[in-house]
PDB file of N, CA and C in Angstrom:
ATOM      1  N   MET O   1     -15.346  -7.233 -18.904  1.00 47.00           N
ATOM      2  CA  MET O   1     -14.257  -7.904 -18.216  1.00 47.00           C
ATOM      3  C   MET O   1     -13.478  -6.862 -17.402  1.00 47.00           C
ATOM      4  N   PRO O   2     -13.326  -7.086 -16.098  1.00 57.00           N
ATOM      5  CA  PRO O   2     -12.629  -6.107 -15.266  1.00 57.00           C
ATOM      6  C   PRO O   2     -11.135  -6.051 -15.598  1.00 57.00           C
ATOM      7  N   SER O   3     -10.599  -4.866 -15.446  1.00 62.00           N
ATOM      8  CA  SER O   3      -9.180  -4.661 -15.727  1.00 62.00           C
ATOM      9  C   SER O   3      -8.361  -4.969 -14.471  1.00 62.00           C
ATOM     10  N   HIS O   4      -7.207  -5.548 -14.654  1.00 68.00           N
ATOM     11  CA  HIS O   4      -6.303  -5.842 -13.548  1.00 68.00           C
ATOM     12  C   HIS O   4      -5.093  -4.912 -13.580  1.00 68.00           C
ATOM     13  N   ASP O   5      -5.253  -3.794 -14.246  1.00 72.00           N
ATOM     14  CA  ASP O   5      -4.171  -2.823 -14.343  1.00 72.00           C
ATOM     15  C   ASP O   5      -4.004  -2.115 -12.993  1.00 72.00           C
ATOM     16  N   PRO O   6      -2.818  -2.200 -12.356  1.00 70.00           N
ATOM     17  CA  PRO O   6      -2.641  -1.572 -11.041  1.00 70.00           C
ATOM     18  C   PRO O   6      -2.737  -0.047 -11.094  1.00 70.00           C
ATOM     19  N   LEU O   7      -2.591   0.538 -12.280  1.00 69.00           N
ATOM     20  CA  LEU O   7      -2.688   1.989 -12.383  1.00 69.00           C
ATOM     21  C   LEU O   7      -4.129   2.470 -12.452  1.00 69.00           C
ATOM     22  N   LYS O   8      -5.080   1.542 -12.577  1.00 77.00           N
ATOM     23  CA  LYS O   8      -6.488   1.926 -12.667  1.00 77.00           C
ATOM     24  C   LYS O   8      -7.257   1.586 -11.395  1.00 77.00           C
ATOM     25  N   THR O   9      -6.556   1.387 -10.300  1.00 83.00           N
ATOM     26  CA  THR O   9      -7.221   1.076  -9.039  1.00 83.00           C
ATOM     27  C   THR O   9      -7.637   2.366  -8.344  1.00 83.00           C
ATOM     28  N   GLU O  10      -8.505   2.210  -7.373  1.00 87.00           N
ATOM     29  CA  GLU O  10      -8.976   3.363  -6.597  1.00 87.00           C
ATOM     30  C   GLU O  10      -7.822   4.011  -5.833  1.00 87.00           C
ATOM     31  N   GLU O  11      -6.931   3.183  -5.296  1.00 87.00           N
ATOM     32  CA  GLU O  11      -5.791   3.714  -4.544  1.00 87.00           C
ATOM     33  C   GLU O  11      -4.851   4.525  -5.437  1.00 87.00           C
ATOM     34  N   ALA O  12      -4.612   4.044  -6.646  1.00 87.00           N
ATOM     35  CA  ALA O  12      -3.756   4.780  -7.574  1.00 87.00           C
ATOM     36  C   ALA O  12      -4.403   6.101  -7.964  1.00 87.00           C
ATOM     37  N   ASN O  13      -5.717   6.093  -8.138  1.00 89.00           N
ATOM     38  CA  ASN O  13      -6.433   7.319  -8.477  1.00 89.00           C
ATOM     39  C   ASN O  13      -6.334   8.334  -7.337  1.00 89.00           C
ATOM     40  N   GLU O  14      -6.526   7.863  -6.105  1.00 92.00           N
ATOM     41  CA  GLU O  14      -6.404   8.751  -4.947  1.00 92.00           C
ATOM     42  C   GLU O  14      -4.985   9.295  -4.805  1.00 92.00           C
ATOM     43  N   ALA O  15      -3.999   8.463  -5.068  1.00 91.00           N
ATOM     44  CA  ALA O  15      -2.605   8.918  -4.998  1.00 91.00           C
ATOM     45  C   ALA O  15      -2.342   9.997  -6.042  1.00 91.00           C
ATOM     46  N   GLY O  16      -2.893   9.818  -7.221  1.00 91.00           N
ATOM     47  CA  GLY O  16      -2.733  10.825  -8.268  1.00 91.00           C
ATOM     48  C   GLY O  16      -3.357  12.155  -7.888  1.00 91.00           C
ATOM     49  N   TRP O  17      -4.545  12.102  -7.284  1.00 93.00           N
ATOM     50  CA  TRP O  17      -5.190  13.349  -6.871  1.00 93.00           C
ATOM     51  C   TRP O  17      -4.423  14.010  -5.732  1.00 93.00           C
ATOM     52  N   GLU O  18      -3.876  13.219  -4.837  1.00 94.00           N
ATOM     53  CA  GLU O  18      -3.092  13.786  -3.742  1.00 94.00           C
ATOM     54  C   GLU O  18      -1.842  14.490  -4.281  1.00 94.00           C
ATOM     55  N   ALA O  19      -1.189  13.877  -5.255  1.00 94.00           N
ATOM     56  CA  ALA O  19      -0.019  14.505  -5.878  1.00 94.00           C
ATOM     57  C   ALA O  19      -0.426  15.769  -6.630  1.00 94.00           C
ATOM     58  N   THR O  20      -1.590  15.753  -7.258  1.00 95.00           N
ATOM     59  CA  THR O  20      -2.061  16.936  -7.986  1.00 95.00           C
ATOM     60  C   THR O  20      -2.324  18.090  -7.032  1.00 95.00           C
ATOM     61  N   LYS O  21      -2.964  17.788  -5.891  1.00 95.00           N
ATOM     62  CA  LYS O  21      -3.187  18.838  -4.894  1.00 95.00           C
ATOM     63  C   LYS O  21      -1.855  19.401  -4.397  1.00 95.00           C
ATOM     64  N   GLY O  22      -0.903  18.508  -4.147  1.00 95.00           N
ATOM     65  CA  GLY O  22       0.413  18.953  -3.694  1.00 95.00           C
ATOM     66  C   GLY O  22       1.109  19.824  -4.725  1.00 95.00           C
ATOM     67  N   ALA O  23       0.971  19.466  -5.996  1.00 96.00           N
ATOM     68  CA  ALA O  23       1.604  20.253  -7.052  1.00 96.00           C
ATOM     69  C   ALA O  23       1.015  21.654  -7.111  1.00 96.00           C
ATOM     70  N   GLY O  24      -0.290  21.759  -6.977  1.00 96.00           N
ATOM     71  CA  GLY O  24      -0.930  23.080  -7.010  1.00 96.00           C
ATOM     72  C   GLY O  24      -0.514  23.943  -5.833  1.00 96.00           C
ATOM     73  N   ILE O  25      -0.490  23.339  -4.655  1.00 96.00           N
ATOM     74  CA  ILE O  25      -0.097  24.089  -3.456  1.00 96.00           C
ATOM     75  C   ILE O  25       1.371  24.484  -3.531  1.00 96.00           C
ATOM     76  N   GLY O  26       2.219  23.557  -3.967  1.00 96.00           N
ATOM     77  CA  GLY O  26       3.645  23.865  -4.086  1.00 96.00           C
ATOM     78  C   GLY O  26       3.924  24.947  -5.108  1.00 96.00           C
ATOM     79  N   ALA O  27       3.217  24.906  -6.243  1.00 96.00           N
ATOM     80  CA  ALA O  27       3.403  25.940  -7.265  1.00 96.00           C
ATOM     81  C   ALA O  27       2.980  27.303  -6.727  1.00 96.00           C
ATOM     82  N   ALA O  28       1.890  27.334  -5.960  1.00 97.00           N
ATOM     83  CA  ALA O  28       1.438  28.605  -5.398  1.00 97.00           C
ATOM     84  C   ALA O  28       2.437  29.148  -4.375  1.00 97.00           C
ATOM     85  N   LYS O  29       2.913  28.274  -3.491  1.00 96.00           N
ATOM     86  CA  LYS O  29       3.872  28.711  -2.469  1.00 96.00           C
ATOM     87  C   LYS O  29       5.160  29.225  -3.105  1.00 96.00           C
ATOM     88  N   TRP O  30       5.722  28.405  -3.976  1.00 96.00           N
ATOM     89  CA  TRP O  30       7.000  28.779  -4.574  1.00 96.00           C
ATOM     90  C   TRP O  30       6.828  29.922  -5.567  1.00 96.00           C
ATOM     91  N   GLY O  31       5.667  30.011  -6.192  1.00 96.00           N
ATOM     92  CA  GLY O  31       5.398  31.143  -7.079  1.00 96.00           C
ATOM     93  C   GLY O  31       5.361  32.441  -6.299  1.00 96.00           C
ATOM     94  N   ALA O  32       4.736  32.406  -5.105  1.00 97.00           N
ATOM     95  CA  ALA O  32       4.708  33.606  -4.267  1.00 97.00           C
ATOM     96  C   ALA O  32       6.118  33.977  -3.825  1.00 97.00           C
ATOM     97  N   GLY O  33       6.911  32.967  -3.464  1.00 96.00           N
ATOM     98  CA  GLY O  33       8.300  33.244  -3.080  1.00 96.00           C
ATOM     99  C   GLY O  33       9.113  33.817  -4.224  1.00 96.00           C
ATOM    100  N   ALA O  34       8.911  33.278  -5.409  1.00 96.00           N
ATOM    101  CA  ALA O  34       9.636  33.805  -6.577  1.00 96.00           C
ATOM    102  C   ALA O  34       9.191  35.223  -6.897  1.00 96.00           C
ATOM    103  N   ALA O  35       7.911  35.527  -6.697  1.00 96.00           N
ATOM    104  CA  ALA O  35       7.421  36.889  -6.943  1.00 96.00           C
ATOM    105  C   ALA O  35       8.034  37.871  -5.952  1.00 96.00           C
ATOM    106  N   ILE O  36       8.161  37.457  -4.703  1.00 97.00           N
ATOM    107  CA  ILE O  36       8.797  38.325  -3.706  1.00 97.00           C
ATOM    108  C   ILE O  36      10.257  38.567  -4.082  1.00 97.00           C
ATOM    109  N   LEU O  37      10.941  37.498  -4.469  1.00 95.00           N
ATOM    110  CA  LEU O  37      12.345  37.663  -4.881  1.00 95.00           C
ATOM    111  C   LEU O  37      12.461  38.522  -6.133  1.00 95.00           C
ATOM    112  N   ALA O  38      11.499  38.411  -7.034  1.00 95.00           N
ATOM    113  CA  ALA O  38      11.509  39.254  -8.238  1.00 95.00           C
ATOM    114  C   ALA O  38      11.339  40.721  -7.862  1.00 95.00           C
ATOM    115  N   GLY O  39      10.469  40.982  -6.889  1.00 96.00           N
ATOM    116  CA  GLY O  39      10.302  42.364  -6.426  1.00 96.00           C
ATOM    117  C   GLY O  39      11.573  42.906  -5.811  1.00 96.00           C
ATOM    118  N   ILE O  40      12.230  42.074  -5.014  1.00 96.00           N
ATOM    119  CA  ILE O  40      13.503  42.486  -4.411  1.00 96.00           C
ATOM    120  C   ILE O  40      14.541  42.713  -5.504  1.00 96.00           C
ATOM    121  N   GLY O  41      14.569  41.813  -6.479  1.00 95.00           N
ATOM    122  CA  GLY O  41      15.507  41.976  -7.592  1.00 95.00           C
ATOM    123  C   GLY O  41      15.230  43.242  -8.389  1.00 95.00           C
ATOM    124  N   TRP O  42      13.971  43.564  -8.560  1.00 95.00           N
ATOM    125  CA  TRP O  42      13.606  44.778  -9.317  1.00 95.00           C
ATOM    126  C   TRP O  42      14.073  46.032  -8.577  1.00 95.00           C
ATOM    127  N   ILE O  43      13.971  46.019  -7.259  1.00 96.00           N
ATOM    128  CA  ILE O  43      14.362  47.184  -6.455  1.00 96.00           C
ATOM    129  C   ILE O  43      15.876  47.338  -6.394  1.00 96.00           C
ATOM    130  N   TRP O  44      16.609  46.246  -6.173  1.00 96.00           N
ATOM    131  CA  TRP O  44      18.028  46.352  -5.880  1.00 96.00           C
ATOM    132  C   TRP O  44      18.966  45.994  -7.026  1.00 96.00           C
ATOM    133  N   SER O  45      18.509  45.295  -8.022  1.00 94.00           N
ATOM    134  CA  SER O  45      19.433  44.801  -9.026  1.00 94.00           C
ATOM    135  C   SER O  45      19.199  45.435 -10.398  1.00 94.00           C
ATOM    136  N   PRO O  46      20.162  46.191 -10.860  1.00 94.00           N
ATOM    137  CA  PRO O  46      20.024  46.738 -12.220  1.00 94.00           C
ATOM    138  C   PRO O  46      20.132  45.638 -13.286  1.00 94.00           C
ATOM    139  N   VAL O  47      20.808  44.540 -12.945  1.00 95.00           N
ATOM    140  CA  VAL O  47      20.907  43.412 -13.882  1.00 95.00           C
ATOM    141  C   VAL O  47      19.524  42.787 -14.083  1.00 95.00           C
ATOM    142  N   TYR O  48      18.793  42.583 -12.990  1.00 92.00           N
ATOM    143  CA  TYR O  48      17.459  41.995 -13.101  1.00 92.00           C
ATOM    144  C   TYR O  48      16.518  42.936 -13.854  1.00 92.00           C
ATOM    145  N   ARG O  49      16.596  44.229 -13.566  1.00 94.00           N
ATOM    146  CA  ARG O  49      15.740  45.193 -14.273  1.00 94.00           C
ATOM    147  C   ARG O  49      16.047  45.211 -15.763  1.00 94.00           C
ATOM    148  N   GLY O  50      17.282  44.905 -16.124  1.00 95.00           N
ATOM    149  CA  GLY O  50      17.676  44.936 -17.526  1.00 95.00           C
ATOM    150  C   GLY O  50      17.313  43.685 -18.320  1.00 95.00           C
ATOM    151  N   THR O  51      16.833  42.646 -17.637  1.00 95.00           N
ATOM    152  CA  THR O  51      16.486  41.421 -18.362  1.00 95.00           C
ATOM    153  C   THR O  51      15.144  41.593 -19.065  1.00 95.00           C
ATOM    154  N   THR O  52      14.920  40.764 -20.053  1.00 96.00           N
ATOM    155  CA  THR O  52      13.668  40.850 -20.822  1.00 96.00           C
ATOM    156  C   THR O  52      12.509  40.263 -20.019  1.00 96.00           C
ATOM    157  N   ILE O  53      11.305  40.628 -20.396  1.00 96.00           N
ATOM    158  CA  ILE O  53      10.118  40.126 -19.719  1.00 96.00           C
ATOM    159  C   ILE O  53      10.021  38.604 -19.886  1.00 96.00           C
ATOM    160  N   GLN O  54      10.463  38.093 -21.027  1.00 97.00           N
ATOM    161  CA  GLN O  54      10.413  36.649 -21.255  1.00 97.00           C
ATOM    162  C   GLN O  54      11.297  35.910 -20.249  1.00 97.00           C
ATOM    163  N   PHE O  55      12.478  36.461 -19.982  1.00 96.00           N
ATOM    164  CA  PHE O  55      13.373  35.818 -19.026  1.00 96.00           C
ATOM    165  C   PHE O  55      12.805  35.889 -17.615  1.00 96.00           C
ATOM    166  N   LYS O  56      12.183  37.011 -17.282  1.00 96.00           N
ATOM    167  CA  LYS O  56      11.566  37.136 -15.957  1.00 96.00           C
ATOM    168  C   LYS O  56      10.426  36.132 -15.790  1.00 96.00           C
ATOM    169  N   VAL O  57       9.637  35.941 -16.820  1.00 96.00           N
ATOM    170  CA  VAL O  57       8.561  34.952 -16.774  1.00 96.00           C
ATOM    171  C   VAL O  57       9.154  33.550 -16.645  1.00 96.00           C
ATOM    172  N   PHE O  58      10.236  33.290 -17.374  1.00 96.00           N
ATOM    173  CA  PHE O  58      10.902  31.993 -17.291  1.00 96.00           C
ATOM    174  C   PHE O  58      11.373  31.714 -15.866  1.00 96.00           C
ATOM    175  N   ILE O  59      11.972  32.700 -15.218  1.00 95.00           N
ATOM    176  CA  ILE O  59      12.456  32.527 -13.847  1.00 95.00           C
ATOM    177  C   ILE O  59      11.277  32.260 -12.909  1.00 95.00           C
ATOM    178  N   GLN O  60      10.185  33.009 -13.076  1.00 95.00           N
ATOM    179  CA  GLN O  60       8.996  32.822 -12.239  1.00 95.00           C
ATOM    180  C   GLN O  60       8.419  31.422 -12.433  1.00 95.00           C
ATOM    181  N   MET O  61       8.293  31.001 -13.681  1.00 96.00           N
ATOM    182  CA  MET O  61       7.730  29.679 -13.970  1.00 96.00           C
ATOM    183  C   MET O  61       8.636  28.568 -13.470  1.00 96.00           C
ATOM    184  N   SER O  62       9.942  28.778 -13.538  1.00 96.00           N
ATOM    185  CA  SER O  62      10.871  27.761 -13.046  1.00 96.00           C
ATOM    186  C   SER O  62      10.676  27.527 -11.557  1.00 96.00           C
ATOM    187  N   GLY O  63      10.525  28.603 -10.806  1.00 96.00           N
ATOM    188  CA  GLY O  63      10.271  28.465  -9.374  1.00 96.00           C
ATOM    189  C   GLY O  63       8.971  27.736  -9.097  1.00 96.00           C
ATOM    190  N   MET O  64       7.953  28.030  -9.883  1.00 97.00           N
ATOM    191  CA  MET O  64       6.659  27.381  -9.679  1.00 97.00           C
ATOM    192  C   MET O  64       6.713  25.896 -10.024  1.00 97.00           C
ATOM    193  N   VAL O  65       7.422  25.552 -11.085  1.00 97.00           N
ATOM    194  CA  VAL O  65       7.531  24.148 -11.483  1.00 97.00           C
ATOM    195  C   VAL O  65       8.303  23.349 -10.438  1.00 97.00           C
ATOM    196  N   VAL O  66       9.418  23.893  -9.978  1.00 97.00           N
ATOM    197  CA  VAL O  66      10.216  23.205  -8.961  1.00 97.00           C
ATOM    198  C   VAL O  66       9.401  23.032  -7.679  1.00 97.00           C
ATOM    199  N   GLY O  67       8.707  24.082  -7.260  1.00 97.00           N
ATOM    200  CA  GLY O  67       7.874  23.989  -6.063  1.00 97.00           C
ATOM    201  C   GLY O  67       6.767  22.965  -6.212  1.00 97.00           C
ATOM    202  N   GLY O  68       6.154  22.918  -7.385  1.00 97.00           N
ATOM    203  CA  GLY O  68       5.114  21.930  -7.633  1.00 97.00           C
ATOM    204  C   GLY O  68       5.645  20.515  -7.564  1.00 97.00           C
ATOM    205  N   MET O  69       6.815  20.288  -8.135  1.00 97.00           N
ATOM    206  CA  MET O  69       7.396  18.942  -8.103  1.00 97.00           C
ATOM    207  C   MET O  69       7.747  18.529  -6.674  1.00 97.00           C
ATOM    208  N   ILE O  70       8.350  19.425  -5.928  1.00 97.00           N
ATOM    209  CA  ILE O  70       8.768  19.098  -4.567  1.00 97.00           C
ATOM    210  C   ILE O  70       7.556  18.797  -3.690  1.00 97.00           C
ATOM    211  N   GLU O  71       6.535  19.641  -3.752  1.00 97.00           N
ATOM    212  CA  GLU O  71       5.365  19.442  -2.900  1.00 97.00           C
ATOM    213  C   GLU O  71       4.549  18.227  -3.338  1.00 97.00           C
ATOM    214  N   ALA O  72       4.469  17.967  -4.645  1.00 96.00           N
ATOM    215  CA  ALA O  72       3.757  16.777  -5.123  1.00 96.00           C
ATOM    216  C   ALA O  72       4.453  15.512  -4.632  1.00 96.00           C
ATOM    217  N   ASP O  73       5.772  15.494  -4.697  1.00 97.00           N
ATOM    218  CA  ASP O  73       6.520  14.341  -4.208  1.00 97.00           C
ATOM    219  C   ASP O  73       6.321  14.160  -2.705  1.00 97.00           C
ATOM    220  N   HIS O  74       6.347  15.261  -1.983  1.00 96.00           N
ATOM    221  CA  HIS O  74       6.158  15.202  -0.537  1.00 96.00           C
ATOM    222  C   HIS O  74       4.776  14.653  -0.190  1.00 96.00           C
ATOM    223  N   ARG O  75       3.742  15.156  -0.851  1.00 96.00           N
ATOM    224  CA  ARG O  75       2.385  14.682  -0.600  1.00 96.00           C
ATOM    225  C   ARG O  75       2.224  13.212  -0.959  1.00 96.00           C
ATOM    226  N   LEU O  76       2.846  12.797  -2.057  1.00 95.00           N
ATOM    227  CA  LEU O  76       2.744  11.410  -2.481  1.00 95.00           C
ATOM    228  C   LEU O  76       3.431  10.487  -1.482  1.00 95.00           C
ATOM    229  N   ARG O  77       4.574  10.896  -0.970  1.00 96.00           N
ATOM    230  CA  ARG O  77       5.268  10.091   0.036  1.00 96.00           C
ATOM    231  C   ARG O  77       4.444   9.968   1.317  1.00 96.00           C
ATOM    232  N   LEU O  78       3.803  11.056   1.740  1.00 96.00           N
ATOM    233  CA  LEU O  78       2.936  10.994   2.915  1.00 96.00           C
ATOM    234  C   LEU O  78       1.752  10.061   2.674  1.00 96.00           C
ATOM    235  N   TYR O  79       1.178  10.121   1.474  1.00 95.00           N
ATOM    236  CA  TYR O  79       0.053   9.245   1.140  1.00 95.00           C
ATOM    237  C   TYR O  79       0.489   7.780   1.173  1.00 95.00           C
ATOM    238  N   GLU O  80       1.653   7.493   0.602  1.00 95.00           N
ATOM    239  CA  GLU O  80       2.166   6.120   0.616  1.00 95.00           C
ATOM    240  C   GLU O  80       2.390   5.637   2.043  1.00 95.00           C
ATOM    241  N   TYR O  81       2.918   6.493   2.895  1.00 96.00           N
ATOM    242  CA  TYR O  81       3.143   6.133   4.293  1.00 96.00           C
ATOM    243  C   TYR O  81       1.818   5.817   4.980  1.00 96.00           C
ATOM    244  N   GLN O  82       0.802   6.647   4.734  1.00 95.00           N
ATOM    245  CA  GLN O  82      -0.510   6.398   5.332  1.00 95.00           C
ATOM    246  C   GLN O  82      -1.094   5.072   4.860  1.00 95.00           C
ATOM    247  N   MET O  83      -0.934   4.768   3.582  1.00 93.00           N
ATOM    248  CA  MET O  83      -1.459   3.507   3.056  1.00 93.00           C
ATOM    249  C   MET O  83      -0.733   2.308   3.675  1.00 93.00           C
ATOM    250  N   ARG O  84       0.594   2.419   3.835  1.00 94.00           N
ATOM    251  CA  ARG O  84       1.342   1.338   4.473  1.00 94.00           C
ATOM    252  C   ARG O  84       0.883   1.131   5.911  1.00 94.00           C
ATOM    253  N   MET O  85       0.640   2.225   6.627  1.00 96.00           N
ATOM    254  CA  MET O  85       0.187   2.115   8.016  1.00 96.00           C
ATOM    255  C   MET O  85      -1.209   1.504   8.079  1.00 96.00           C
ATOM    256  N   GLN O  86      -2.097   1.881   7.161  1.00 94.00           N
ATOM    257  CA  GLN O  86      -3.437   1.292   7.160  1.00 94.00           C
ATOM    258  C   GLN O  86      -3.377  -0.205   6.901  1.00 94.00           C
ATOM    259  N   ARG O  87      -2.547  -0.609   5.956  1.00 93.00           N
ATOM    260  CA  ARG O  87      -2.404  -2.042   5.675  1.00 93.00           C
ATOM    261  C   ARG O  87      -1.825  -2.788   6.874  1.00 93.00           C
ATOM    262  N   ARG O  88      -0.855  -2.182   7.534  1.00 95.00           N
ATOM    263  CA  ARG O  88      -0.260  -2.809   8.715  1.00 95.00           C
ATOM    264  C   ARG O  88      -1.304  -2.984   9.814  1.00 95.00           C
ATOM    265  N   VAL O  89      -2.112  -1.969  10.038  1.00 95.00           N
ATOM    266  CA  VAL O  89      -3.162  -2.058  11.050  1.00 95.00           C
ATOM    267  C   VAL O  89      -4.161  -3.143  10.674  1.00 95.00           C
ATOM    268  N   GLN O  90      -4.535  -3.220   9.404  1.00 94.00           N
ATOM    269  CA  GLN O  90      -5.473  -4.247   8.961  1.00 94.00           C
ATOM    270  C   GLN O  90      -4.899  -5.650   9.168  1.00 94.00           C
ATOM    271  N   ARG O  91      -3.604  -5.829   8.847  1.00 94.00           N
ATOM    272  CA  ARG O  91      -2.966  -7.132   9.063  1.00 94.00           C
ATOM    273  C   ARG O  91      -2.957  -7.495  10.540  1.00 94.00           C
ATOM    274  N   GLU O  92      -2.633  -6.526  11.394  1.00 94.00           N
ATOM    275  CA  GLU O  92      -2.590  -6.781  12.831  1.00 94.00           C
ATOM    276  C   GLU O  92      -3.981  -7.100  13.369  1.00 94.00           C
ATOM    277  N   GLN O  93      -4.993  -6.399  12.880  1.00 94.00           N
ATOM    278  CA  GLN O  93      -6.356  -6.686  13.327  1.00 94.00           C
ATOM    279  C   GLN O  93      -6.784  -8.082  12.890  1.00 94.00           C
ATOM    280  N   ALA O  94      -6.446  -8.469  11.663  1.00 91.00           N
ATOM    281  CA  ALA O  94      -6.798  -9.810  11.179  1.00 91.00           C
ATOM    282  C   ALA O  94      -6.065 -10.875  11.981  1.00 91.00           C
ATOM    283  N   LYS O  95      -4.804 -10.622  12.293  1.00 93.00           N
ATOM    284  CA  LYS O  95      -4.030 -11.576  13.094  1.00 93.00           C
ATOM    285  C   LYS O  95      -4.648 -11.717  14.496  1.00 93.00           C
ATOM    286  N   TRP O  96      -5.030 -10.601  15.100  1.00 93.00           N
ATOM    287  CA  TRP O  96      -5.625 -10.621  16.428  1.00 93.00           C
ATOM    288  C   TRP O  96      -6.985 -11.331  16.395  1.00 93.00           C
ATOM    289  N   GLN O  97      -7.747 -11.106  15.334  1.00 91.00           N
ATOM    290  CA  GLN O  97      -9.047 -11.763  15.202  1.00 91.00           C
ATOM    291  C   GLN O  97      -8.880 -13.276  15.079  1.00 91.00           C
ATOM    292  N   ARG O  98      -7.892 -13.719  14.295  1.00 91.00           N
ATOM    293  CA  ARG O  98      -7.621 -15.168  14.184  1.00 91.00           C
ATOM    294  C   ARG O  98      -7.225 -15.753  15.539  1.00 91.00           C
ATOM    295  N   TYR O  99      -6.407 -15.023  16.272  1.00 90.00           N
ATOM    296  CA  TYR O  99      -5.990 -15.482  17.593  1.00 90.00           C
ATOM    297  C   TYR O  99      -7.198 -15.620  18.520  1.00 90.00           C
ATOM    298  N   GLN O 100      -8.070 -14.616  18.506  1.00 89.00           N
ATOM    299  CA  GLN O 100      -9.259 -14.673  19.355  1.00 89.00           C
ATOM    300  C   GLN O 100     -10.166 -15.835  18.956  1.00 89.00           C
ATOM    301  N   ASP O 101     -10.343 -16.037  17.654  1.00 87.00           N
ATOM    302  CA  ASP O 101     -11.177 -17.147  17.187  1.00 87.00           C
ATOM    303  C   ASP O 101     -10.611 -18.488  17.629  1.00 87.00           C
ATOM    304  N   GLU O 102      -9.293 -18.665  17.511  1.00 87.00           N
ATOM    305  CA  GLU O 102      -8.645 -19.909  17.951  1.00 87.00           C
ATOM    306  C   GLU O 102      -8.795 -20.102  19.459  1.00 87.00           C
ATOM    307  N   PHE O 103      -8.661 -19.024  20.188  1.00 85.00           N
ATOM    308  CA  PHE O 103      -8.779 -19.088  21.646  1.00 85.00           C
ATOM    309  C   PHE O 103     -10.190 -19.485  22.045  1.00 85.00           C
ATOM    310  N   ILE O 104     -11.195 -18.896  21.407  1.00 85.00           N
ATOM    311  CA  ILE O 104     -12.589 -19.222  21.715  1.00 85.00           C
ATOM    312  C   ILE O 104     -12.894 -20.669  21.342  1.00 85.00           C
ATOM    313  N   GLN O 105     -12.400 -21.121  20.195  1.00 85.00           N
ATOM    314  CA  GLN O 105     -12.618 -22.500  19.780  1.00 85.00           C
ATOM    315  C   GLN O 105     -11.955 -23.466  20.758  1.00 85.00           C
ATOM    316  N   ALA O 106     -10.758 -23.154  21.182  1.00 82.00           N
ATOM    317  CA  ALA O 106     -10.054 -24.035  22.109  1.00 82.00           C
ATOM    318  C   ALA O 106     -10.791 -24.103  23.445  1.00 82.00           C
ATOM    319  N   ASN O 107     -11.310 -22.995  23.915  1.00 81.00           N
ATOM    320  CA  ASN O 107     -12.062 -22.999  25.186  1.00 81.00           C
ATOM    321  C   ASN O 107     -13.398 -23.722  25.042  1.00 81.00           C
ATOM    322  N   ASN O 108     -14.047 -23.573  23.892  1.00 80.00           N
ATOM    323  CA  ASN O 108     -15.334 -24.255  23.682  1.00 80.00           C
ATOM    324  C   ASN O 108     -15.158 -25.760  23.536  1.00 80.00           C
ATOM    325  N   SER O 109     -14.062 -26.201  22.944  1.00 77.00           N
ATOM    326  CA  SER O 109     -13.847 -27.636  22.766  1.00 77.00           C
ATOM    327  C   SER O 109     -13.428 -28.317  24.070  1.00 77.00           C
ATOM    328  N   ASN O 110     -12.887 -27.560  25.011  1.00 68.00           N
ATOM    329  CA  ASN O 110     -12.475 -28.114  26.304  1.00 68.00           C
ATOM    330  C   ASN O 110     -13.662 -28.313  27.247  1.00 68.00           C
ATOM    331  N   LYS O 111     -14.800 -27.716  26.962  1.00 63.00           N
ATOM    332  CA  LYS O 111     -15.959 -27.798  27.860  1.00 63.00           C
ATOM    333  C   LYS O 111     -16.796 -28.992  27.602  1.00 63.00           C
TER     334      LYS O 111
END
């Protein structure tokens, strides 16, 4: 028996993968930015140099998590927009096809 769960559709699966790709890219981008800032902090800040390695890892991971969330959300919103546009185009094409069919029928019945 087929499932009617909206979370198990092909579109939902594709949206999940798109968000996953965005999360990975965002974590990498923001992780690189946090690493650069950590290097700057190590050079210029005696407070940062004095923190424990656990706290430094926490700060690095926090940047990566935030970046992953932001980029995943961004990618998901773009995917949703694309899906809405595809549906709109499909509706317009179906409407135009119905119009053409009615027009052809009306011309054929007049002959």
